[in-house]
mmCIF file of C-alpha atoms in Angstrom:
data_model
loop_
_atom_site.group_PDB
_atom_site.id
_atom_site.type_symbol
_atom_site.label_atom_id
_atom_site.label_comp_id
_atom_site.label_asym_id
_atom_site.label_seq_id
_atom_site.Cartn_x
_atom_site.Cartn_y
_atom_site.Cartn_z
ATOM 1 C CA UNK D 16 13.516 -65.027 -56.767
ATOM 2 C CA UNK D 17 17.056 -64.200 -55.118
ATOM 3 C CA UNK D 18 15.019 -61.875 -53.096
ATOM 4 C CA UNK D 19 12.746 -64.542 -51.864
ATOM 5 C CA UNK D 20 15.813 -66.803 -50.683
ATOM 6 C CA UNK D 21 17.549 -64.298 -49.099
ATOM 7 C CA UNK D 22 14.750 -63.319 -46.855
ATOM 8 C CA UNK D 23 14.259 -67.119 -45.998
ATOM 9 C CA UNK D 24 17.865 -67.137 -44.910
ATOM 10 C CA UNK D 25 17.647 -64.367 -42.736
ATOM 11 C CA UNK D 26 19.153 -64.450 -39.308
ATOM 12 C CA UNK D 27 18.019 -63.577 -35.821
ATOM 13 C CA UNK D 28 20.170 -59.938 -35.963
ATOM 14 C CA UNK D 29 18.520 -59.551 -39.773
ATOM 15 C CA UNK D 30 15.117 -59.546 -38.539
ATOM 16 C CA UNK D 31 16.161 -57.169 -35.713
ATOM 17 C CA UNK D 32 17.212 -54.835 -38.045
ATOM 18 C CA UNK D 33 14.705 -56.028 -40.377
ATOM 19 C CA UNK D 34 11.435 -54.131 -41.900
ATOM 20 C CA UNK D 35 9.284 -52.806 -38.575
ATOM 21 C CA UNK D 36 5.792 -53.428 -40.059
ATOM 22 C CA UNK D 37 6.989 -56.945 -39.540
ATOM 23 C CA UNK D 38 8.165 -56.685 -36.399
ATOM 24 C CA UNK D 39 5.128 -55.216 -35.245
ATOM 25 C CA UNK D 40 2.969 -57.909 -36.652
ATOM 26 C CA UNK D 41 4.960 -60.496 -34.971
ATOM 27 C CA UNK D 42 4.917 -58.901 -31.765
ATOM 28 C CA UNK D 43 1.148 -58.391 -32.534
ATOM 29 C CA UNK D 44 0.596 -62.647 -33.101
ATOM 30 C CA UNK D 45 2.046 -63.400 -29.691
ATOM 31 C CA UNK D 46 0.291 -60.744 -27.310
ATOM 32 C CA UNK D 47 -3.002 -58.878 -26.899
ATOM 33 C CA UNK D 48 -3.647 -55.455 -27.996
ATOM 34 C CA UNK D 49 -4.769 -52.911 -25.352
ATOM 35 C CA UNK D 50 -7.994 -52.954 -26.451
ATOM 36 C CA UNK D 51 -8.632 -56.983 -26.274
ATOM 37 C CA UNK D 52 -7.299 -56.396 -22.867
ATOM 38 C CA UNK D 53 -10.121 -54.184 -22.164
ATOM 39 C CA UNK D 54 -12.510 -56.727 -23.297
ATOM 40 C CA UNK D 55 -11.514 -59.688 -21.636
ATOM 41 C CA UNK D 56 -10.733 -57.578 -17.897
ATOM 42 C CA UNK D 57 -14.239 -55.455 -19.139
ATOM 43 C CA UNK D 58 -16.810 -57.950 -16.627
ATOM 44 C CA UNK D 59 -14.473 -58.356 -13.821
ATOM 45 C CA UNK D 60 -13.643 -54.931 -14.002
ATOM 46 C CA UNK D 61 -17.386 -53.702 -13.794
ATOM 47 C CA UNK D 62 -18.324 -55.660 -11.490
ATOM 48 C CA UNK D 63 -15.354 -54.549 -9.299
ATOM 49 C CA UNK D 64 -16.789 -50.878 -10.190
ATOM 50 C CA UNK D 65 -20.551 -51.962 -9.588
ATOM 51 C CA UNK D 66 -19.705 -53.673 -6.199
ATOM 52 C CA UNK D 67 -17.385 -50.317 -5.169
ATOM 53 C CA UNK D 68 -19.942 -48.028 -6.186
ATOM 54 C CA UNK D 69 -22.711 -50.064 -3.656
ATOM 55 C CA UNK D 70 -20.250 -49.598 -1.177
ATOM 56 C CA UNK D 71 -19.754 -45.851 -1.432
ATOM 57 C CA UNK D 72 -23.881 -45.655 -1.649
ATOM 58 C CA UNK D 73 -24.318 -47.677 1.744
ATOM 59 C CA UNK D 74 -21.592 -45.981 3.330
ATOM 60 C CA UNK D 75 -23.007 -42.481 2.676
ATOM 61 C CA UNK D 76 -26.505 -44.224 3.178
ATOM 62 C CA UNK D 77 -25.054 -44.939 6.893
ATOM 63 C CA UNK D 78 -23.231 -41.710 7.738
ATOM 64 C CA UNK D 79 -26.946 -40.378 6.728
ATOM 65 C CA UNK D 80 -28.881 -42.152 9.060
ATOM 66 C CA UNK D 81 -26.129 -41.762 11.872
ATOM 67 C CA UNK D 82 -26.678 -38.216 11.485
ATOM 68 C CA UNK D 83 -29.849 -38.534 11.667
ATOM 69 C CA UNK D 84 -30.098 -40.190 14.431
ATOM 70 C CA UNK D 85 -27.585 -37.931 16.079
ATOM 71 C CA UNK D 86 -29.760 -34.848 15.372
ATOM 72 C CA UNK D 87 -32.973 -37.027 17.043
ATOM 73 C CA UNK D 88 -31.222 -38.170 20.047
ATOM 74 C CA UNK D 89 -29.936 -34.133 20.919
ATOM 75 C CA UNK D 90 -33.354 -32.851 19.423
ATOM 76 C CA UNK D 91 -34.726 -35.473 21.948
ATOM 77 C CA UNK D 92 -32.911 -34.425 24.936
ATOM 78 C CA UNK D 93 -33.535 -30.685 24.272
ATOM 79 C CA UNK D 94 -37.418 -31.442 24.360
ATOM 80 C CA UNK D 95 -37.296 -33.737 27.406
ATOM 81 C CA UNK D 96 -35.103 -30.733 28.744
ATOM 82 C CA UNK D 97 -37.686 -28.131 28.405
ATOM 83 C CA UNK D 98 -40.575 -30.545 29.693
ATOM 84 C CA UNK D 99 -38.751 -31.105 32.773
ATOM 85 C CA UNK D 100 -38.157 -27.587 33.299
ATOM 86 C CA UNK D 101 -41.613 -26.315 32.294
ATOM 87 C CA UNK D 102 -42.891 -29.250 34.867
ATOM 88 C CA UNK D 103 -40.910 -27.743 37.325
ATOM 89 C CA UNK D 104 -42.123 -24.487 37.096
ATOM 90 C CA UNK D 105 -45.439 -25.123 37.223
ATOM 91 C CA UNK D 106 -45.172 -27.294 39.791
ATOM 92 C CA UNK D 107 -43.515 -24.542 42.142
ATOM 93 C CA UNK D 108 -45.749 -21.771 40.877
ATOM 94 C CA UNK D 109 -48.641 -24.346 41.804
ATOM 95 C CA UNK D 110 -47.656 -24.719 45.359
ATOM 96 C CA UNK D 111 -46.599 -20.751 46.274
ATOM 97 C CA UNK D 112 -49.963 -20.555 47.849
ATOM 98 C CA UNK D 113 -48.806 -23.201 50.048
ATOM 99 C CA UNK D 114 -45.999 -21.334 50.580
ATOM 100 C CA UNK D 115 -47.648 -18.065 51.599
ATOM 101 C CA UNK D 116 -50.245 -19.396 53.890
ATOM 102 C CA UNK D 117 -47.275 -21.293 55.708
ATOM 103 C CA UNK D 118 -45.817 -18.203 56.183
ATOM 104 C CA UNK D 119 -48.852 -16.655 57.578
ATOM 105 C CA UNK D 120 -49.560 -19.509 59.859
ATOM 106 C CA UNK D 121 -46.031 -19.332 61.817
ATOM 107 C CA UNK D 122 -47.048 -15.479 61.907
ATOM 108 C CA UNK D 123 -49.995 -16.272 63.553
ATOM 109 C CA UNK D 124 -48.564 -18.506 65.579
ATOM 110 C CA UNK D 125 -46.401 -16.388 66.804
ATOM 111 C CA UNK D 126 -49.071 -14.690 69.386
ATOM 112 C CA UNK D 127 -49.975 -18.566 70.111
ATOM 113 C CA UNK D 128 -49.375 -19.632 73.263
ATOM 114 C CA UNK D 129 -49.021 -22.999 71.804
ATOM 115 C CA UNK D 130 -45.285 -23.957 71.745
ATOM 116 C CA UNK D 131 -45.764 -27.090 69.673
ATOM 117 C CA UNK D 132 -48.692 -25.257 67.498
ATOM 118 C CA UNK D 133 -45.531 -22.507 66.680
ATOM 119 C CA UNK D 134 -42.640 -25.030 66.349
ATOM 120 C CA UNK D 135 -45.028 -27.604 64.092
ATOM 121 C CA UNK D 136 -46.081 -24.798 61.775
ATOM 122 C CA UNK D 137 -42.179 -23.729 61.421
ATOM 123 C CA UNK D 138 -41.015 -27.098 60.919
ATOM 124 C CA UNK D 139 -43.707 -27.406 57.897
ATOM 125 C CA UNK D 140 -42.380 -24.263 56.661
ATOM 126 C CA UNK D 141 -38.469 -24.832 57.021
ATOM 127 C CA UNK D 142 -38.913 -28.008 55.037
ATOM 128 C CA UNK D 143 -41.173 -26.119 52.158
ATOM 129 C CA UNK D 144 -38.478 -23.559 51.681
ATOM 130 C CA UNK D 145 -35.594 -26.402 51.734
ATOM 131 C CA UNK D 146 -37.295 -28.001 48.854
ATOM 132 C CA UNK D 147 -38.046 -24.544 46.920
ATOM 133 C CA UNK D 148 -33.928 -24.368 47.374
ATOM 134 C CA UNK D 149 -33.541 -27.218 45.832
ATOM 135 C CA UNK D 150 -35.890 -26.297 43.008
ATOM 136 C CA UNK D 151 -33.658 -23.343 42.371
ATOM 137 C CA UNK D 152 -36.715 -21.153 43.643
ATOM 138 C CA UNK D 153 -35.659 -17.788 44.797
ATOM 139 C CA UNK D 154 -38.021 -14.762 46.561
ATOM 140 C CA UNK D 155 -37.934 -11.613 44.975
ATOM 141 C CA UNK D 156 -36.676 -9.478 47.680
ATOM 142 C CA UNK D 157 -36.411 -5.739 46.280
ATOM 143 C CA UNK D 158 -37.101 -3.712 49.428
ATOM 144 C CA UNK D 159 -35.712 -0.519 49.039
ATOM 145 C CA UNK D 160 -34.728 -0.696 45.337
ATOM 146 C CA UNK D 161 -35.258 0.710 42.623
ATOM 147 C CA UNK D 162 -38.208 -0.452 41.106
ATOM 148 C CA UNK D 163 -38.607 -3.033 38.079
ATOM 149 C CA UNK D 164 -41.588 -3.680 36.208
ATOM 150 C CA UNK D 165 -40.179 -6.905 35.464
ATOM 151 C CA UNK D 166 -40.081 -8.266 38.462
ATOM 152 C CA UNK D 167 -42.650 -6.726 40.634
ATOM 153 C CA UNK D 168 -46.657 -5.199 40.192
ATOM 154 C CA UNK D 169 -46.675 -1.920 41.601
ATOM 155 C CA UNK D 170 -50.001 -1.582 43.046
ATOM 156 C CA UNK D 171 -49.774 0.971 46.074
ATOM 157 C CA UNK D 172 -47.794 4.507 46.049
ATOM 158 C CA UNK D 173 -46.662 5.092 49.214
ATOM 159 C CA UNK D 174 -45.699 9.261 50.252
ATOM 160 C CA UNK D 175 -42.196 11.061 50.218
ATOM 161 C CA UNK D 176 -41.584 10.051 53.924
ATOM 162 C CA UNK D 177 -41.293 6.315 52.959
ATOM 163 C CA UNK D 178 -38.379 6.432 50.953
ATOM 164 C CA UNK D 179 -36.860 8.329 47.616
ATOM 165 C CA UNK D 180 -39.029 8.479 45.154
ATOM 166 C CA UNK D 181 -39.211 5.656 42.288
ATOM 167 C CA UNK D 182 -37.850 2.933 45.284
ATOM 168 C CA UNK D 183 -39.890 -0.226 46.452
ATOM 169 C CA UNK D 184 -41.227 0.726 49.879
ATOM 170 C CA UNK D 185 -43.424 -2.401 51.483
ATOM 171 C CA UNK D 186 -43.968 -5.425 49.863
ATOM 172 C CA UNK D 187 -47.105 -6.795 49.424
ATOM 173 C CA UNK D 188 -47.206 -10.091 48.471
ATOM 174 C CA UNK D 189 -43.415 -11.738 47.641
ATOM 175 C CA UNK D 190 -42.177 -12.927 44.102
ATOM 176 C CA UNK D 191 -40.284 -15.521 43.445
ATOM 177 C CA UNK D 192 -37.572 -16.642 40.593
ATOM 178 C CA UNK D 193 -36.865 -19.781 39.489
ATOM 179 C CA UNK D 194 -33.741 -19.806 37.565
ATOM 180 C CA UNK D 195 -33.796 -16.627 35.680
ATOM 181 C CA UNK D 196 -37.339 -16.639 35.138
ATOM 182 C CA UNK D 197 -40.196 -14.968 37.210
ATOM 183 C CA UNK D 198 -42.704 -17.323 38.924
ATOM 184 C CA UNK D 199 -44.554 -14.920 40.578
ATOM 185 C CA UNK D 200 -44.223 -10.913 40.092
ATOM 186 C CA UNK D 201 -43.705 -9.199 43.736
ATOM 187 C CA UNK D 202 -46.923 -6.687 44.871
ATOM 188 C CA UNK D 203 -45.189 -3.908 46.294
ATOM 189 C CA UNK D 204 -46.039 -0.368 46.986
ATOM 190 C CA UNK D 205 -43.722 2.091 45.428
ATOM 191 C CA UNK D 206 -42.918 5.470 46.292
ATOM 192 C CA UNK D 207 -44.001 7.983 43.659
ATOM 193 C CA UNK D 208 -41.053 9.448 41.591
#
């Protein structure tokens, strides 16, 4: 019984000092273990992970369909691109006719006696080549050089005397370029190599 009394008189340093399976269950009466922590912060705490985790989805969701839209919008400008340029090509090709019958008018005017006849027809074609200019449309003009299949039809061979041999001696019928691309292939008469 002693015992028992003397650990009912025990004093604030005593219990310092005192047994630690006591102190731990005295610390343990006031406070919450880790665990009940865990439990009590457990719905705020998911829902704080829940709500984060919908944000990461609809931001990568967004930077998805940005993308997307990014590819569309360049895809989209490429193909409008290429229309306009295939529209302009065939649009020149379409009129080079035109052209070449323009030019053989102002040569046949040219033995008019018609002044306005000669000066009309060269007006008409002035302003046909000023828009083919602006079109980027270019003549093939290879008249004494070496000869290209990819840019002119041989269809004549001319003799020895015209020229040295494997050269472009007349041309036929003109070519013409638009950009790097041939519109029309050039007829020309090539001397034999």
């Amino acid at each position: 019984m002693s015992k028992k009394k003397n650990e009912a008189f025990e004093t604030p340093d005593e219990l310092k000092n005192g047994n630690p399976e006591e102190e731990q269950n005295i610390e343990a009466a006031g406070e919450d273990t880790p665990a009940e922590k865990t439990e009590k912060e457990d719905p705020v705490q998911k829902a704080l992970d829940e709500a984060n985790a919908k944000a990461a989805e609809y931001l990568a969701l967004a930077q998805r369909v940005q993308a997307d839209f990014e590819n569309f919008r360049r895809r989209n400008e490429s193909v409008r691109a290429d229309a306009y340029a295939d529209g302009r090509k065939d649009t020149a090709a379409l009129m080079l006719p035109v052209l070449d019958n323009l030019e053989r008018a102002v040569e046949a005017a040219a033995g008019s006696h018609d002044d306005a006849l000669k000066n009309g027809v060269e007006m008409v074609l002035k302003q046909m080549t000023d828009a083919y200019g602006k079109l980027e449309v270019k003549p093939i003009d290879r008249l004494g050089e070496k000869f290209d299949p990819n840019l002119e039809n041989a269809i004549l061979q001319g003799t020895a005397e015209e020229g040295e041999p494997g050269t472009v001696c007349q041309v036929l019928q003109k070519g013409y370029m638009i950009g790097d691309k041939v519109l029309r292939h050039a007829m020309v008469k090539v001397v034999p190599e």
